[in-house]
Short mmCIF file of C-alpha atoms in Angstrom, two decimals:
data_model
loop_
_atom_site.label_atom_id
_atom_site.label_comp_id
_atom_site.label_asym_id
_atom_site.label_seq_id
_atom_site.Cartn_x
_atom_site.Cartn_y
_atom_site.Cartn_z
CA UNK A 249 0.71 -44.42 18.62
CA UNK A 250 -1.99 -44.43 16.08
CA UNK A 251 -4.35 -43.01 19.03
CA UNK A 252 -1.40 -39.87 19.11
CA UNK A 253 -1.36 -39.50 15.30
CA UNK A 254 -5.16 -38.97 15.21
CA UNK A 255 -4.57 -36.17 18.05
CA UNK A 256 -1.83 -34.66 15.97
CA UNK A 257 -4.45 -35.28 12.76
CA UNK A 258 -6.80 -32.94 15.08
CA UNK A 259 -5.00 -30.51 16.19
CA UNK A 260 -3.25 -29.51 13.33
CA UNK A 261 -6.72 -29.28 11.66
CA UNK A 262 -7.95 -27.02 14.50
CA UNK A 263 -4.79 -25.22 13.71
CA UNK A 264 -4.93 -24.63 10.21
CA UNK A 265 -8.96 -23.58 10.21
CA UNK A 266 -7.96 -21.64 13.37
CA UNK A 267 -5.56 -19.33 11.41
CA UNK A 268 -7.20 -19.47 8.12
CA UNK A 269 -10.41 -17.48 9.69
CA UNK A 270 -9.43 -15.94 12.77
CA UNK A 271 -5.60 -15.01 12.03
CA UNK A 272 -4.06 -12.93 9.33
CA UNK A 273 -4.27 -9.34 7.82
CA UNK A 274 -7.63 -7.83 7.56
CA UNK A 275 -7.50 -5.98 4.71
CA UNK A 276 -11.09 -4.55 5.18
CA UNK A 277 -13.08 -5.08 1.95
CA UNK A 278 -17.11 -4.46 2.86
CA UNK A 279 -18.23 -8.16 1.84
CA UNK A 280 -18.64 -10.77 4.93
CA UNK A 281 -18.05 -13.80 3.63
CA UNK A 282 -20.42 -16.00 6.35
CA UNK A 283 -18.88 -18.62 8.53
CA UNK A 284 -21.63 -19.50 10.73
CA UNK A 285 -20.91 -23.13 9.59
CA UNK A 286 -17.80 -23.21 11.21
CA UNK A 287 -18.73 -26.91 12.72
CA UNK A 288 -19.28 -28.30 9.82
CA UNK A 289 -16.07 -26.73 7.93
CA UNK A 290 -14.24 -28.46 10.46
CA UNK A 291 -16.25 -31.70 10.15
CA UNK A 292 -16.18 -31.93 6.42
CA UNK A 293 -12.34 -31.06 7.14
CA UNK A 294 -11.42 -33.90 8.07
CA UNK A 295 -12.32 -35.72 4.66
CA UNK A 296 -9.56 -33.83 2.94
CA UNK A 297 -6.91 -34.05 5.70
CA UNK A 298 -5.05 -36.28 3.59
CA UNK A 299 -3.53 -33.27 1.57
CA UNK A 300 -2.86 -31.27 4.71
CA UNK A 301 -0.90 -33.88 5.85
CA UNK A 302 1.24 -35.18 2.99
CA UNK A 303 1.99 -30.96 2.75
CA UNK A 304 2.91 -31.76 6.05
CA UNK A 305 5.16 -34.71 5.30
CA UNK A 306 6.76 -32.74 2.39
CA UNK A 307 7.41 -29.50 4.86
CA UNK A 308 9.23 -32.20 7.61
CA UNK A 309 11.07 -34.00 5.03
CA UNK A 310 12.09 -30.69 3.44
CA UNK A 311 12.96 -29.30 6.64
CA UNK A 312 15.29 -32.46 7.38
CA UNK A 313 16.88 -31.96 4.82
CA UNK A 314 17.57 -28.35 5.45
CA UNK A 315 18.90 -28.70 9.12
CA UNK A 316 21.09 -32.17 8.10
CA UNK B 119 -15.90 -10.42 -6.06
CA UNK B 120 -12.32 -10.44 -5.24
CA UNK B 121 -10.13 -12.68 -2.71
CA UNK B 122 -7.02 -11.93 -1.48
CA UNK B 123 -4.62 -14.56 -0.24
CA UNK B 124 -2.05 -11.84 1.17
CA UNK B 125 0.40 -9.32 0.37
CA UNK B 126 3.73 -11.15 -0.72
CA UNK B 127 7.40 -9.42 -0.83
CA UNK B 128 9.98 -11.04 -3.46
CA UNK B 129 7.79 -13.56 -5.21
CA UNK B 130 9.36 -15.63 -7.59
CA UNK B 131 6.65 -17.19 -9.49
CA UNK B 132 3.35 -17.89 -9.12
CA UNK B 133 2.38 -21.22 -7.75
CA UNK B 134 0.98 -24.10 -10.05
CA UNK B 135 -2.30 -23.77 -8.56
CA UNK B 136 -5.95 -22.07 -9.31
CA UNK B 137 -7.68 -20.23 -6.28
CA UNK B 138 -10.96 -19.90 -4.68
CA UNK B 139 -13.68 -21.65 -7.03
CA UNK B 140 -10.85 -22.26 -9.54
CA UNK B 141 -9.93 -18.96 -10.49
CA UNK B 142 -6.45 -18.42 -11.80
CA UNK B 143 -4.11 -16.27 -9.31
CA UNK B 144 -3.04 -12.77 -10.11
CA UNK B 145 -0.66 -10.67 -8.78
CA UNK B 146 -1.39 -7.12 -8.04
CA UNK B 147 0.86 -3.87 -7.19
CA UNK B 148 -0.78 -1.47 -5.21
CA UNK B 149 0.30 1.69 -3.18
CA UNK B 150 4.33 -0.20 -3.68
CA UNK B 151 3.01 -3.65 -2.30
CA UNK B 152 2.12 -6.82 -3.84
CA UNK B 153 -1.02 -8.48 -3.50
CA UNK B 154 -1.61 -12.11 -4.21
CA UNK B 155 -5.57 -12.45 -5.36
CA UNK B 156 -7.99 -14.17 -7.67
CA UNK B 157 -11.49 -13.06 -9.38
CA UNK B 158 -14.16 -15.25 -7.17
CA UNK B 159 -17.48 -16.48 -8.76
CA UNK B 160 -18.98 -17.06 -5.60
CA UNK B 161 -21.95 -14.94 -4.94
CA UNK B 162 -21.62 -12.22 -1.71
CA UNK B 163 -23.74 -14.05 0.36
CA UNK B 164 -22.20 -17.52 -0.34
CA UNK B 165 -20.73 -19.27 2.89
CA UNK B 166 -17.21 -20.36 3.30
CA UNK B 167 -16.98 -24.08 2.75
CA UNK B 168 -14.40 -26.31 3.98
CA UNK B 169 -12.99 -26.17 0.12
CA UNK B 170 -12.44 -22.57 0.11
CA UNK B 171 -10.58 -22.33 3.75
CA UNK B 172 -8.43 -25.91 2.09
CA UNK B 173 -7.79 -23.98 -0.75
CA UNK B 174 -7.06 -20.59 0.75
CA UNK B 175 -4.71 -22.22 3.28
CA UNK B 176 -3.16 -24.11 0.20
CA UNK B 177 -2.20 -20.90 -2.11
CA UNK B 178 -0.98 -19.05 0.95
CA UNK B 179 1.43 -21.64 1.85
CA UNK B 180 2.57 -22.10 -1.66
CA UNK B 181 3.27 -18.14 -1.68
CA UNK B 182 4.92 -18.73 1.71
CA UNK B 183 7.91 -21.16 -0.39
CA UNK B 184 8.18 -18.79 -3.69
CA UNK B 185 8.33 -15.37 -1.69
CA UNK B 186 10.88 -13.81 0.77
CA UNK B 187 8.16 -12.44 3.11
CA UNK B 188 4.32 -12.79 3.42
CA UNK B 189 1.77 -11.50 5.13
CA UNK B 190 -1.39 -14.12 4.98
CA UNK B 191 -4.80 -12.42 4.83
CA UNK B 192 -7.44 -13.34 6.70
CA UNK B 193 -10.35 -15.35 5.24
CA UNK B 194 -13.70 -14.02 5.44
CA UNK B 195 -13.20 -10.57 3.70
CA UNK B 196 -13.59 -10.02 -0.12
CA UNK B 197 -13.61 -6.95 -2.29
CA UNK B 198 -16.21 -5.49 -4.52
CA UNK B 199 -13.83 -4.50 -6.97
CA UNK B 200 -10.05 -3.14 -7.87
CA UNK B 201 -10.82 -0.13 -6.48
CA UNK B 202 -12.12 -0.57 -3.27
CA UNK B 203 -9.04 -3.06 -2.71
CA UNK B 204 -6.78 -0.18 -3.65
CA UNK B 205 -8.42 2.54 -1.45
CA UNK B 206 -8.19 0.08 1.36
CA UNK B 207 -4.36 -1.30 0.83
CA UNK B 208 -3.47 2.26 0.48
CA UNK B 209 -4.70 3.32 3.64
CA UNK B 210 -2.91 0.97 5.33
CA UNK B 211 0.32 0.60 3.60
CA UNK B 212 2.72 1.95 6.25
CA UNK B 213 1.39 -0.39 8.61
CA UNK B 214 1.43 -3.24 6.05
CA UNK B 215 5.44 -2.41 5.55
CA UNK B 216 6.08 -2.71 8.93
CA UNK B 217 4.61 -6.08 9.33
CA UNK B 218 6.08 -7.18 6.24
CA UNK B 219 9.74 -6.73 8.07
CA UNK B 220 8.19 -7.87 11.26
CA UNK B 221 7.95 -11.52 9.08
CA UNK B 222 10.27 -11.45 7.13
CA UNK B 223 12.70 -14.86 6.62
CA UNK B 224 10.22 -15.98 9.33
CA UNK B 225 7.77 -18.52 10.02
CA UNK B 226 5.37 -19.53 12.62
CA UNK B 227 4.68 -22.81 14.77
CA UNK B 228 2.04 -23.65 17.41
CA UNK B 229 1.34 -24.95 20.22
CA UNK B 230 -1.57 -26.88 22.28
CA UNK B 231 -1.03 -27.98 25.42
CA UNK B 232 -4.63 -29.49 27.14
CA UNK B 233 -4.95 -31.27 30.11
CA UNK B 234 -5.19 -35.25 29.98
CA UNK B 235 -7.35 -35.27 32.88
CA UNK B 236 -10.96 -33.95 33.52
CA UNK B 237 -10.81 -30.97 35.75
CA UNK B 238 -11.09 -32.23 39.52
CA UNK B 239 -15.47 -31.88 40.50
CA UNK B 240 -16.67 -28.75 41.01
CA UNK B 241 -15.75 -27.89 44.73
CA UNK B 242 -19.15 -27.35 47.29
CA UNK B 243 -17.91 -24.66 49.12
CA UNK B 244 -16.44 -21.22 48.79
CA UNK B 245 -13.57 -22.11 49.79
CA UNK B 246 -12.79 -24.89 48.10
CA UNK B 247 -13.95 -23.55 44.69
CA UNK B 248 -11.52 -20.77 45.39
CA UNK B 249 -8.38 -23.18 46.02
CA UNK B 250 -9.66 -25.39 43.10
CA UNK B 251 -9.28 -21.84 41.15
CA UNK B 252 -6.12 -20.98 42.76
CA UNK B 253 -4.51 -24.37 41.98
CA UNK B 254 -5.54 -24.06 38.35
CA UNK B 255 -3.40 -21.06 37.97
CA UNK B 256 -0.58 -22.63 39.80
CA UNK B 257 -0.40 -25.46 36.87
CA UNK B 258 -1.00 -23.08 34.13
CA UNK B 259 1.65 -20.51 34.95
CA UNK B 260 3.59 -23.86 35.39
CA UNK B 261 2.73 -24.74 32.04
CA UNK B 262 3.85 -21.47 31.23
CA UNK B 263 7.32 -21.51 32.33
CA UNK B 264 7.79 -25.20 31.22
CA UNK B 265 6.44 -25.23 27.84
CA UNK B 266 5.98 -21.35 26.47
CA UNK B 267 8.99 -19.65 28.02
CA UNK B 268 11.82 -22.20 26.71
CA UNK B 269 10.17 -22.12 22.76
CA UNK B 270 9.69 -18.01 23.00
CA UNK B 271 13.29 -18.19 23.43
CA UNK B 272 13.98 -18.91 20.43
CA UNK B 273 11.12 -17.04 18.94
CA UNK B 274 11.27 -13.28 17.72
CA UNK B 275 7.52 -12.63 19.14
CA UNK B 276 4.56 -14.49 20.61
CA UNK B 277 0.97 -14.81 21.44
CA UNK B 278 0.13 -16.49 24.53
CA UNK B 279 -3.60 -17.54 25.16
CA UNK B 280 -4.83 -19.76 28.40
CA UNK B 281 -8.14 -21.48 28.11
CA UNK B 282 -9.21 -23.69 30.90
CA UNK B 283 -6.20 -26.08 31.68
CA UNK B 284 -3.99 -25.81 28.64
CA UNK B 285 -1.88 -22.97 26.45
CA UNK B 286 -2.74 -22.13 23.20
CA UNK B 287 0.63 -20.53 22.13
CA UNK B 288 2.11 -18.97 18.53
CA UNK B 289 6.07 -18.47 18.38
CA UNK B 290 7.54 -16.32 14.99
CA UNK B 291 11.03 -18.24 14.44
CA UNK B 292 13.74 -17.14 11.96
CA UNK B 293 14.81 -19.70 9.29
CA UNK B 294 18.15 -20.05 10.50
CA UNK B 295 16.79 -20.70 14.35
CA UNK B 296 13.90 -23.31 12.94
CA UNK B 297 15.64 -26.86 13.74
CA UNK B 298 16.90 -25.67 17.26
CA UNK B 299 13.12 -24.55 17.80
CA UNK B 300 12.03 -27.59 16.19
CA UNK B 301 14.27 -29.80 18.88
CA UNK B 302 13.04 -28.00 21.77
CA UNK B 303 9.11 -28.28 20.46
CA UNK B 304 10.10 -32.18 20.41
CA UNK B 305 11.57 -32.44 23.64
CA UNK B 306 7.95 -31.18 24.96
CA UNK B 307 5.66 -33.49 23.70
CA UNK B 308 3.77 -35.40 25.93
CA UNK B 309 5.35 -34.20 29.58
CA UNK B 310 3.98 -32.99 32.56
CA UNK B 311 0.46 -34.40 32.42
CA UNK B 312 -0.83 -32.76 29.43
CA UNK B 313 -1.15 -33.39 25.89
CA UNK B 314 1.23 -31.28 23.78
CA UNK B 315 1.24 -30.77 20.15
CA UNK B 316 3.34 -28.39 18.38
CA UNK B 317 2.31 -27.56 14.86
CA UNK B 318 4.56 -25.81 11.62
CA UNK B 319 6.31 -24.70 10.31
CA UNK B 320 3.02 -22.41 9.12
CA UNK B 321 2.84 -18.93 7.19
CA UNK B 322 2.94 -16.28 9.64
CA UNK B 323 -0.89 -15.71 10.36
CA UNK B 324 -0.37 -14.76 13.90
CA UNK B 325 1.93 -11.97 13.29
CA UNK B 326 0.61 -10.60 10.23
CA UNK B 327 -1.83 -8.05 11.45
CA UNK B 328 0.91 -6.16 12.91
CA UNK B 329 3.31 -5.81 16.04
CA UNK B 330 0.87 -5.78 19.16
#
């Protein structure tokens, strides 16, 4: 179980980086902003995952509540 | 420099919370649109850190609650100054409407489905490497009809990617269909071989840059 939370840990941290650079409106300003260090954003990531996951929490719990 | 988080429709308030480097959050209206943004310190050539994608993610989901529709902007892009951001939102305001309505009283969720086995060897003959290939599309379009068809159901669009043994999938679900969507993405998890997460409910990031 803890082996399946880590997964879900992962992924959702793949997720989140994934749409954070690669999804969303362009809006075309000129300056590039570099992410060559894309590894390591997602290594140093997974430090701060605690916040992305007790938004998490808060979104399921709210969303609970919603649909009850 | 300046960051945008996205363009936001009905916002109530701005969130309790600074932006990139700290900098407070303004709201802008441009060309009959409202842009979410701050003033960034960082230097052109600075490199995104994990901080600034955290804290870019953050704002745009705390927009996401306080507004009626928003479309999250991509990170990786910054403007010079108010001028070049208005020239640019300007030329692409129609199409920024459109998307707007596209999302609105929507969100998104994901999925990842990947394979829990390794990929069989690498077959030794043409033949073989061709029904190795052949039965890898069987299981994906399997995976397809299994897991993607029965969420994009209840999903008002969707992108569909297939890398190597698994489905990378993004589904835009209206508010009022989220906890039927949520029970089916439930009733998926972990069948059929493969590891499946589903992910959300997330800011529209997918379906932001416009109907495809």
């Amino acid at each position: 179980m803890s082996g399946n939370d880590a997964l879900r840990h992962d992924v959702t941290l793949l997720e989140l980086v994934d749409r954070v650079l690669n999804k969303g409106v362009v809006l075309s300003g000129d300056i590039m902003l570099s992410v060559a260090d894309v590894d390591l954003v997602y290594v140093g990531l997974r430090v701060l995952l605690t916040s992305v996951a007790t938004l998490d929490e808060q979104r399921e719990l709210a969303a609970g509540g919603r649909s009850a | 420099m300046i960051h945008v988080y996205g363009v936001v429709d009905g916002l109530r308030e701005l969130p309790p919370l600074a932006g990139v480097d700290e900098a407070p959050l303004e709201r802008r209206r441009v060309a009959g649109l409202e842009l979410v943004l701050s003033k960034a310190m960082t230097p052109p050539s600075a490199e995104v850190s994990r901080e600034t994608v955290l804290r870019h993610a953050q704002v745009v989901e705390e927009l996401m609650h306080r507004s009626a529709a928003i479309l999250p902007a991509q990170l990786g892009r910054a403007f010079r100054d108010e001028d070049q951001l208005a020239t640019a939102v300007e030329e692409q305001a129609a199409q920024l409407e459109r998307s707007l309505e596209r999302v609105r009283g929507c969100v998104e969720f994901g999925l990842r489905a990947t394979a829990d086995a390794a990929e069989p060897p690498e077959a030794d003959t043409g033949a073989g490497y061709m029904r190795a290939r052949l039965e890898q599309t069987r299981r994906q379009d399997d995976l397809v009809e299994r897991l993607h068809e029965p969420l994009a159901r209840l999903a008002r669009a969707t992108t569909l990617q297939r890398p190597p043994g698994g489905l990378i999938g993004a589904y835009l679900v209206a508010q009022d269909d989220v906890a039927e969507f949520e029970a089916a993405a439930a009733g998926l998890e972990g069948a059929f071989g493969v590891t499946v997460v589903c992910t959300g409910p997330w800011p529209p990031y997918s379906f932001a840059a416009g109907a495809s």
